[in-house]
Amino acid sequence: MHQDIAKRLIDISSKIQKACHQAKRAEGEIRLVAVSKLQSVDVIKEAYALGISNFGENYAQELAEKSSSCPNDIIWHFIGPIQSNKVSLIAKHAHWVHSIDREKVAMKLNKVLESEGKKIHALIQVNIDHEESKSGILPEETIGFANKIITHYPNLILEGLMFMPKINAPKKDKIETMNKIVHLQKSLLSELPSCTHMSLGTSGDFEESILKGSTMLRIGESLLGKRS
Ligand SMILES: *Cc1c(COP(=O)(O)O)cnc(C)c1O
């Protein structure tokens, strides 16, 4: 098992390195977030021992349990849908949250963080293709929402945007989506220069995501193995 993760990590790292070279970007700009939802604490510890320090979780309760039994210098990213009754757990255990998708969540999170005397790094999840089935802020509302967070919810350190583009779309649609992403990120940056992060790219498209400016890759099974 350990060897499998090690082998896959070498492979992914070399692909990241190549993509950075191609994109003329420094490797240090890219953060690999190992998506560990439904993986055991042992798997997380194995990956940690190989030098992975950022892990992504989708379920608040699971995050709480794992963060309490894993090395305490792990950086935890909450990447799943946020239920408003789970906001306290997320505030307590996550360092980053990628999935801010509505104002109610931002408000609740800000309030809990206030009482904890804590801040959290936050990304706005954008529904870039206006998909009915997906949550997220619509692209045309994103900059307004970002300004709102910065103005009203100061315990959220707004760092940028998170995207989950369709994986099975035809190539032409994918290119269009990527163009929209790059355009939106540019507009956001020109208005809010501190929003330098972009969480984009999973197992299937992380190399292309690096070319498009991603700073955070969310990679699960192709690094840690099949989820149980
Ligand atoms: C599960 C998940 C991933 C990783 O998916 P894999 O197929 O395991 O690589 C990435 N991003 C989000 C938001 C996820 O929920």
Short mmCIF file of C-alpha atoms and ligand atoms in Angstrom, two decimals:
data_model
loop_
_atom_site.label_atom_id
_atom_site.label_comp_id
_atom_site.label_asym_id
_atom_site.label_seq_id
_atom_site.Cartn_x
_atom_site.Cartn_y
_atom_site.Cartn_z
CA MET A 1 0.00 0.00 0.00
CA HIS A 2 2.69 2.44 1.05
CA GLN A 3 4.62 1.60 -2.09
CA ASP A 4 1.55 2.13 -4.24
CA ILE A 5 1.00 5.63 -2.90
CA ALA A 6 4.70 6.37 -3.24
CA LYS A 7 4.71 5.21 -6.84
CA ARG A 8 1.62 7.19 -7.73
CA LEU A 9 3.00 10.27 -5.99
CA ILE A 10 6.19 10.10 -8.05
CA ASP A 11 4.15 9.82 -11.22
CA ILE A 12 1.81 12.72 -10.35
CA SER A 13 4.70 14.89 -9.16
CA SER A 14 6.58 14.41 -12.39
CA LYS A 15 3.47 15.30 -14.39
CA ILE A 16 3.03 18.43 -12.27
CA GLN A 17 6.66 19.29 -12.85
CA LYS A 18 6.31 18.91 -16.61
CA ALA A 19 3.11 20.95 -16.74
CA CYS A 20 4.75 23.72 -14.69
CA HIS A 21 7.68 23.75 -17.05
CA GLN A 22 5.34 23.98 -20.02
CA ALA A 23 3.29 26.74 -18.37
CA LYS A 24 6.46 28.58 -17.27
CA ARG A 25 5.28 28.50 -13.70
CA ALA A 26 7.18 27.75 -10.52
CA GLU A 27 6.30 24.41 -8.95
CA GLY A 28 6.04 26.13 -5.61
CA GLU A 29 2.88 27.86 -6.85
CA ILE A 30 1.03 24.57 -7.04
CA ARG A 31 -0.40 22.88 -3.99
CA LEU A 32 -1.35 19.23 -4.17
CA VAL A 33 -4.41 18.54 -2.03
CA ALA A 34 -4.82 14.81 -1.49
CA VAL A 35 -8.55 14.14 -1.35
CA SER A 36 -8.91 11.70 1.51
CA LYS A 37 -12.69 11.39 1.91
CA LEU A 38 -13.65 7.82 2.81
CA GLN A 39 -9.99 6.87 3.14
CA SER A 40 -8.68 5.51 6.42
CA VAL A 41 -6.50 7.39 8.86
CA ASP A 42 -3.74 4.88 8.03
CA VAL A 43 -3.81 5.89 4.39
CA ILE A 44 -3.57 9.55 5.39
CA LYS A 45 -0.63 8.80 7.66
CA GLU A 46 1.12 6.91 4.88
CA ALA A 47 0.70 9.81 2.49
CA TYR A 48 1.81 12.22 5.18
CA ALA A 49 4.96 10.19 5.73
CA LEU A 50 5.69 10.63 2.01
CA GLY A 51 5.59 14.40 2.40
CA ILE A 52 1.96 15.21 1.60
CA SER A 53 0.72 17.80 4.04
CA ASN A 54 -2.55 19.02 2.50
CA PHE A 55 -5.65 16.81 2.67
CA GLY A 56 -9.17 17.43 1.41
CA GLU A 57 -12.34 16.15 3.08
CA ASN A 58 -15.99 16.31 2.00
CA TYR A 59 -17.88 15.43 5.17
CA ALA A 60 -17.68 17.59 8.29
CA GLN A 61 -17.99 14.75 10.79
CA GLU A 62 -15.31 12.74 9.06
CA LEU A 63 -13.02 15.77 8.96
CA ALA A 64 -13.48 16.27 12.70
CA GLU A 65 -12.66 12.65 13.50
CA LYS A 66 -9.65 12.45 11.23
CA SER A 67 -8.12 15.77 12.16
CA SER A 68 -8.18 14.69 15.78
CA SER A 69 -6.27 11.47 15.08
CA CYS A 70 -3.79 12.63 12.44
CA PRO A 71 -0.55 14.60 12.76
CA ASN A 72 -1.40 18.10 13.89
CA ASP A 73 0.57 19.96 11.26
CA ILE A 74 -1.66 18.66 8.46
CA ILE A 75 -3.46 21.40 6.55
CA TRP A 76 -7.11 20.38 6.16
CA HIS A 77 -9.21 21.55 3.23
CA PHE A 78 -12.97 21.25 3.31
CA ILE A 79 -14.09 20.71 -0.29
CA GLY A 80 -17.59 19.23 0.04
CA PRO A 81 -21.04 20.76 0.09
CA ILE A 82 -21.56 22.74 3.30
CA GLN A 83 -24.64 21.96 5.36
CA SER A 84 -25.36 24.93 7.55
CA ASN A 85 -25.73 22.77 10.67
CA LYS A 86 -22.16 21.50 10.14
CA VAL A 87 -20.52 24.89 9.93
CA SER A 88 -19.12 24.70 13.49
CA LEU A 89 -17.23 21.48 12.79
CA ILE A 90 -15.76 22.96 9.64
CA ALA A 91 -14.78 26.17 11.40
CA LYS A 92 -13.08 24.19 14.13
CA HIS A 93 -11.17 21.67 12.03
CA ALA A 94 -10.50 23.08 8.56
CA HIS A 95 -7.81 25.56 7.57
CA TRP A 96 -9.22 26.09 4.11
CA VAL A 97 -12.74 25.85 2.78
CA HIS A 98 -13.14 25.60 -1.00
CA SER A 99 -16.91 25.38 -1.18
CA ILE A 100 -18.42 28.67 -0.08
CA ASP A 101 -21.50 28.64 -2.29
CA ARG A 102 -24.04 30.95 -0.68
CA GLU A 103 -24.23 33.90 1.63
CA LYS A 104 -25.96 32.07 4.45
CA VAL A 105 -22.95 29.76 4.77
CA ALA A 106 -20.50 32.64 4.70
CA MET A 107 -22.47 34.42 7.40
CA LYS A 108 -22.74 31.40 9.70
CA LEU A 109 -19.12 30.46 9.22
CA ASN A 110 -18.01 34.01 9.95
CA LYS A 111 -20.04 34.04 13.16
CA VAL A 112 -18.67 30.74 14.47
CA LEU A 113 -15.13 31.76 13.57
CA GLU A 114 -15.64 35.01 15.45
CA SER A 115 -16.52 33.14 18.62
CA GLU A 116 -13.57 30.78 18.14
CA GLY A 117 -11.22 33.70 17.56
CA LYS A 118 -10.15 32.07 14.33
CA LYS A 119 -9.93 32.84 10.63
CA ILE A 120 -10.20 30.47 7.71
CA HIS A 121 -8.84 30.60 4.17
CA ALA A 122 -11.80 30.62 1.82
CA LEU A 123 -12.58 30.05 -1.84
CA ILE A 124 -15.85 30.74 -3.59
CA GLN A 125 -17.24 27.74 -5.43
CA VAL A 126 -18.36 28.91 -8.85
CA ASN A 127 -21.01 27.14 -10.94
CA ILE A 128 -19.17 28.06 -14.11
CA ASP A 129 -21.49 26.28 -16.56
CA HIS A 130 -24.79 27.30 -14.92
CA GLU A 131 -25.55 23.66 -14.21
CA GLU A 132 -28.91 23.10 -12.51
CA SER A 133 -27.59 20.13 -10.61
CA LYS A 134 -24.57 21.91 -9.15
CA SER A 135 -24.30 24.35 -6.33
CA GLY A 136 -22.10 27.40 -6.51
CA ILE A 137 -22.23 31.08 -7.25
CA LEU A 138 -23.02 31.97 -10.85
CA PRO A 139 -20.06 33.46 -12.72
CA GLU A 140 -21.76 36.82 -13.28
CA GLU A 141 -22.44 37.12 -9.54
CA THR A 142 -19.02 36.02 -8.37
CA ILE A 143 -17.23 39.35 -8.11
CA GLY A 144 -20.15 40.95 -6.30
CA PHE A 145 -20.24 38.03 -3.88
CA ALA A 146 -16.47 38.26 -3.35
CA ASN A 147 -16.78 41.93 -2.45
CA LYS A 148 -19.58 41.07 -0.03
CA ILE A 149 -17.42 38.49 1.75
CA ILE A 150 -14.52 40.87 2.08
CA THR A 151 -16.77 43.64 3.37
CA HIS A 152 -19.03 41.70 5.73
CA TYR A 153 -17.34 38.45 6.72
CA PRO A 154 -13.80 39.32 7.78
CA ASN A 155 -13.06 35.96 9.41
CA LEU A 156 -13.10 34.44 5.96
CA ILE A 157 -9.79 35.24 4.31
CA LEU A 158 -10.92 35.25 0.72
CA GLU A 159 -8.20 33.69 -1.42
CA GLY A 160 -9.89 33.03 -4.77
CA LEU A 161 -12.20 30.64 -6.60
CA MET A 162 -12.96 26.94 -6.83
CA PHE A 163 -14.28 25.22 -9.94
CA MET A 164 -15.75 21.81 -10.69
CA PRO A 165 -16.15 21.78 -14.46
CA LYS A 166 -18.06 18.96 -16.15
CA ILE A 167 -15.74 16.04 -16.65
CA ASN A 168 -17.57 14.32 -19.46
CA ALA A 169 -18.34 17.31 -21.65
CA PRO A 170 -17.30 17.30 -25.32
CA LYS A 171 -13.89 18.79 -25.97
CA LYS A 172 -15.26 21.97 -27.50
CA ASP A 173 -17.40 22.68 -24.41
CA LYS A 174 -14.47 21.97 -22.14
CA ILE A 175 -12.31 24.50 -23.95
CA GLU A 176 -15.08 27.07 -23.66
CA THR A 177 -15.45 26.37 -19.94
CA MET A 178 -11.71 26.73 -19.39
CA ASN A 179 -11.76 30.06 -21.23
CA LYS A 180 -14.58 31.28 -19.00
CA ILE A 181 -12.63 30.22 -15.93
CA VAL A 182 -9.48 32.05 -17.00
CA HIS A 183 -11.50 35.15 -17.86
CA LEU A 184 -13.35 35.18 -14.53
CA GLN A 185 -10.19 34.65 -12.51
CA LYS A 186 -8.56 37.55 -14.36
CA SER A 187 -11.48 39.89 -13.72
CA LEU A 188 -11.51 38.94 -10.06
CA LEU A 189 -7.77 39.49 -9.70
CA SER A 190 -7.92 42.91 -11.32
CA GLU A 191 -10.51 44.00 -8.78
CA LEU A 192 -9.28 42.04 -5.75
CA PRO A 193 -5.53 41.42 -6.10
CA SER A 194 -5.37 39.27 -2.98
CA CYS A 195 -7.53 36.59 -4.61
CA THR A 196 -4.59 34.73 -6.10
CA HIS A 197 -5.78 31.17 -5.66
CA MET A 198 -7.67 28.87 -7.97
CA SER A 199 -8.77 25.37 -6.96
CA LEU A 200 -9.13 23.57 -10.25
CA GLY A 201 -8.05 20.21 -11.52
CA THR A 202 -8.63 16.64 -10.44
CA SER A 203 -7.14 13.33 -11.49
CA GLY A 204 -8.21 13.64 -15.12
CA ASP A 205 -7.34 17.24 -15.90
CA PHE A 206 -4.74 18.53 -13.47
CA GLU A 207 -2.04 19.08 -16.07
CA GLU A 208 -4.31 21.24 -18.17
CA SER A 209 -5.46 23.04 -15.03
CA ILE A 210 -1.89 24.05 -14.32
CA LEU A 211 -1.73 25.60 -17.78
CA LYS A 212 -4.90 27.54 -16.95
CA GLY A 213 -3.55 28.98 -13.71
CA SER A 214 -4.68 26.54 -11.04
CA THR A 215 -2.88 26.77 -7.72
CA MET A 216 -4.62 23.87 -5.97
CA LEU A 217 -5.10 20.42 -7.42
CA ARG A 218 -7.64 18.13 -5.76
CA ILE A 219 -6.55 14.58 -6.40
CA GLY A 220 -8.16 11.58 -4.73
CA GLU A 221 -8.18 7.99 -5.88
CA SER A 222 -5.42 8.28 -8.45
CA LEU A 223 -3.08 9.18 -5.59
CA LEU A 224 -4.45 7.46 -2.48
CA GLY A 225 -6.11 4.48 -4.11
CA LYS A 226 -9.72 3.34 -4.26
CA ARG A 227 -12.05 4.67 -1.61
CA SER A 228 -13.62 2.07 0.60
C1 LIG B 1 -13.84 13.55 -4.44
C2 LIG B 1 -13.46 14.87 -4.95
C3 LIG B 1 -12.26 15.06 -5.67
C4 LIG B 1 -11.30 13.93 -5.99
O1 LIG B 1 -11.88 12.98 -6.79
P1 LIG B 1 -11.04 11.69 -7.28
O2 LIG B 1 -11.89 11.15 -8.36
O3 LIG B 1 -10.90 10.76 -6.14
O4 LIG B 1 -9.72 12.17 -7.76
C5 LIG B 1 -11.96 16.34 -6.07
N1 LIG B 1 -12.77 17.40 -5.82
C6 LIG B 1 -13.92 17.26 -5.15
C7 LIG B 1 -14.77 18.45 -4.89
C8 LIG B 1 -14.31 15.99 -4.69
O5 LIG B 1 -15.47 15.86 -4.01
#
